[in-house]
Coordinates of C-alpha atoms in Angstrom, one line a residue:
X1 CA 139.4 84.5 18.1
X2 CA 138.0 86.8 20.8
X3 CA 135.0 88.4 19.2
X4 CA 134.3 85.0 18.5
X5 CA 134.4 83.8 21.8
X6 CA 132.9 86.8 23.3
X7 CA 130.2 86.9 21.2
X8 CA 129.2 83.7 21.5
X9 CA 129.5 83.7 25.0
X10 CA 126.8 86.9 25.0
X11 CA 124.5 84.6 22.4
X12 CA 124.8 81.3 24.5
X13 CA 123.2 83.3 27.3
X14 CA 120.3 84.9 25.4
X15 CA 117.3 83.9 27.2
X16 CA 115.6 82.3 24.2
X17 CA 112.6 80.2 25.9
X18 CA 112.4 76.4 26.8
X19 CA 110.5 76.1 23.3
X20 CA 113.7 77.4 21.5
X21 CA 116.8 76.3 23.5
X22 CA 117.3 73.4 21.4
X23 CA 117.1 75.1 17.9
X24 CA 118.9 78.4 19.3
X25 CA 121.8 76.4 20.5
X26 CA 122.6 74.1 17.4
X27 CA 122.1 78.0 15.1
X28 CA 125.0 78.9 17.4
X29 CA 127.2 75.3 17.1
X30 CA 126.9 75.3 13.0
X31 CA 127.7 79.4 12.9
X32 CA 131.2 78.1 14.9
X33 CA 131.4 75.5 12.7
X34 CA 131.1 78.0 9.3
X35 CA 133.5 80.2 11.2
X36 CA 136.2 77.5 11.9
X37 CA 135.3 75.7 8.2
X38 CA 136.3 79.4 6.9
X39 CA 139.5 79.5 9.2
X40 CA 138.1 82.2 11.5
X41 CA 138.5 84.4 8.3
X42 CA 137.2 88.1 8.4
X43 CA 136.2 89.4 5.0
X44 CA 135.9 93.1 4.7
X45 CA 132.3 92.6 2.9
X46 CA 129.8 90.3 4.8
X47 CA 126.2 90.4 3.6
X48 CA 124.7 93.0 2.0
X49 CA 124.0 96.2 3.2
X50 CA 121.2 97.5 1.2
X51 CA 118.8 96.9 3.1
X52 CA 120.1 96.6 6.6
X53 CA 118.3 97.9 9.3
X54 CA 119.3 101.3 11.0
X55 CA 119.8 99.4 14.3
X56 CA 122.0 96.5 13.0
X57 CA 124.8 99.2 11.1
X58 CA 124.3 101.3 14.7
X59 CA 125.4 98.0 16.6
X60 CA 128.6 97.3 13.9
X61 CA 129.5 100.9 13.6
X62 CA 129.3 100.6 18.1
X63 CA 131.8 97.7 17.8
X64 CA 129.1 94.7 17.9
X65 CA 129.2 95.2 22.2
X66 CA 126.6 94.7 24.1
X67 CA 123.0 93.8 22.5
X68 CA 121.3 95.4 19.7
X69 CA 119.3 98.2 20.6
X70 CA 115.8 97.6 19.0
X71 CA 113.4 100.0 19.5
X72 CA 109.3 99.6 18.1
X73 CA 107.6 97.0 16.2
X74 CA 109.2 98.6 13.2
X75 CA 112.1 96.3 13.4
X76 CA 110.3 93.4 11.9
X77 CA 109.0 94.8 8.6
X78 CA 112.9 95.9 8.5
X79 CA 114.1 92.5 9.4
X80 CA 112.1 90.8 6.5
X81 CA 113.3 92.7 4.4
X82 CA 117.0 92.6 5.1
X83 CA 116.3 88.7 5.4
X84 CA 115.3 88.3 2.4
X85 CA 117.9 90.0 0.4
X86 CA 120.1 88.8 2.4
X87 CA 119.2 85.6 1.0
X88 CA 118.0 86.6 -2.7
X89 CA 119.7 84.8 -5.2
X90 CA 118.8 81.3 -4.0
X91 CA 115.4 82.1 -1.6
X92 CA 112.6 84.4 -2.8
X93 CA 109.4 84.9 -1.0
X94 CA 106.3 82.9 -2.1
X95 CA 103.1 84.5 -2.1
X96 CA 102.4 84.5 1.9
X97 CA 106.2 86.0 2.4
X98 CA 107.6 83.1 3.0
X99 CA 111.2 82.5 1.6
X100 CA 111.5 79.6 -0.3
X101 CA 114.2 77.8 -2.5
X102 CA 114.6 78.8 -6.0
X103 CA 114.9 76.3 -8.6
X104 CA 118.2 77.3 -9.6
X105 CA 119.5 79.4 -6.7
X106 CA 123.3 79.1 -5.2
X107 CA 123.1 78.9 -1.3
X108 CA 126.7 79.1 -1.0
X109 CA 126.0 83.4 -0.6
X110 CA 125.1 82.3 2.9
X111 CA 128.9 81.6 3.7
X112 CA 129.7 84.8 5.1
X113 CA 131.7 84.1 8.0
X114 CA 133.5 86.7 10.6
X115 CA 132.3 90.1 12.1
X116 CA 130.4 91.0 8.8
X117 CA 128.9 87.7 8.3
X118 CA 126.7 85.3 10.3
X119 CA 127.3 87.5 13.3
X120 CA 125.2 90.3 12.3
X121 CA 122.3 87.7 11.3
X122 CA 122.3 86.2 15.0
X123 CA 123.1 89.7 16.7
X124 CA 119.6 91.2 14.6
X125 CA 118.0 87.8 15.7
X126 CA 118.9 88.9 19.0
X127 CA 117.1 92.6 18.6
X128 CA 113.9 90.8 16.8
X129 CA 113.1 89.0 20.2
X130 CA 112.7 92.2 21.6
X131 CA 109.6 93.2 19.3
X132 CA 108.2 90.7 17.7
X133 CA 105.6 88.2 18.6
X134 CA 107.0 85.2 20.3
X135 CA 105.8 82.6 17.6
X136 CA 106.8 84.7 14.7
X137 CA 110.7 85.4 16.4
X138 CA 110.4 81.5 17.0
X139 CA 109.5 81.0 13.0
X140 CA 112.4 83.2 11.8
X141 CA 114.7 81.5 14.7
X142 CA 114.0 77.6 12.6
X143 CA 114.4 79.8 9.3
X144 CA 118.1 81.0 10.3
X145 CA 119.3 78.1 11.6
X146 CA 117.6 76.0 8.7
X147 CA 119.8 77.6 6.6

């Protein structure tokens, strides 16, 4: 579909850092692969909104063109948290804030494919780089394509 292709045409060239190419480029080739494993479905509800940040719902309401606009260091307390319940329900965060696997969680509520699914994930990936510190965008770049 075309905001497949077009968006992953805008994430493919993402300047992401020699360090990061590798890891930012197989992220992309398995979110095409949920999207064609899913049929290039489009479900009207993606993950959660509850605690999505400002910018993301600005970018989906704007029609997901162009990059996220991410503006202040903010953004990354309101990543974290979007992350993680995003991903409650099988990950919860240990006692550093790391998200780690519960003993009894479901991973399959990470199968959101189409515009409200995986897309916003990588398009808020996309914003993070802008504010955060190199090494912790890195981290949270192995954590989304890890799962």
């Amino acid at each position: 579909p075309d905001w497949l292709q077009s968006s992953f045409d805008r994430f493919a060239a993402e300047a992401v850092g020699d360090d990061n190419v590798d890891c930012w480029v197989s992220m992309l080739t398995d979110w095409v692969e949920l999207e064609r494993e899913q049929g290039f479905a489009t479900p009207r509800l993606g993950f959660s909104h509850a605690k999505r940040p400002e910018a993301v719902a600005t970018w989906m309401k704007n029609g997901r063109r162009g990059r996220i606009s991410v503006k202040g260091p903010h953004f990354v307390a309101e990543w974290n948290e979007w992350w993680a319940d995003v991903n409650k329900g099988w990950r919860k965060p240990d006692d550093r804030g790391k998200l780690v696997v519960v003993e009894d969680g479901d991973s399959t509520v990470m199968m959101k494919p189409g515009r409200n699914g995986f897309l916003n994930v990588i398009g808020a990936l996309c914003g993070l780089k802008d504010v955060a510190d190199a090494d912790i965008w890195a981290a949270e770049l192995r954590d989304v394509r890890w799962v």
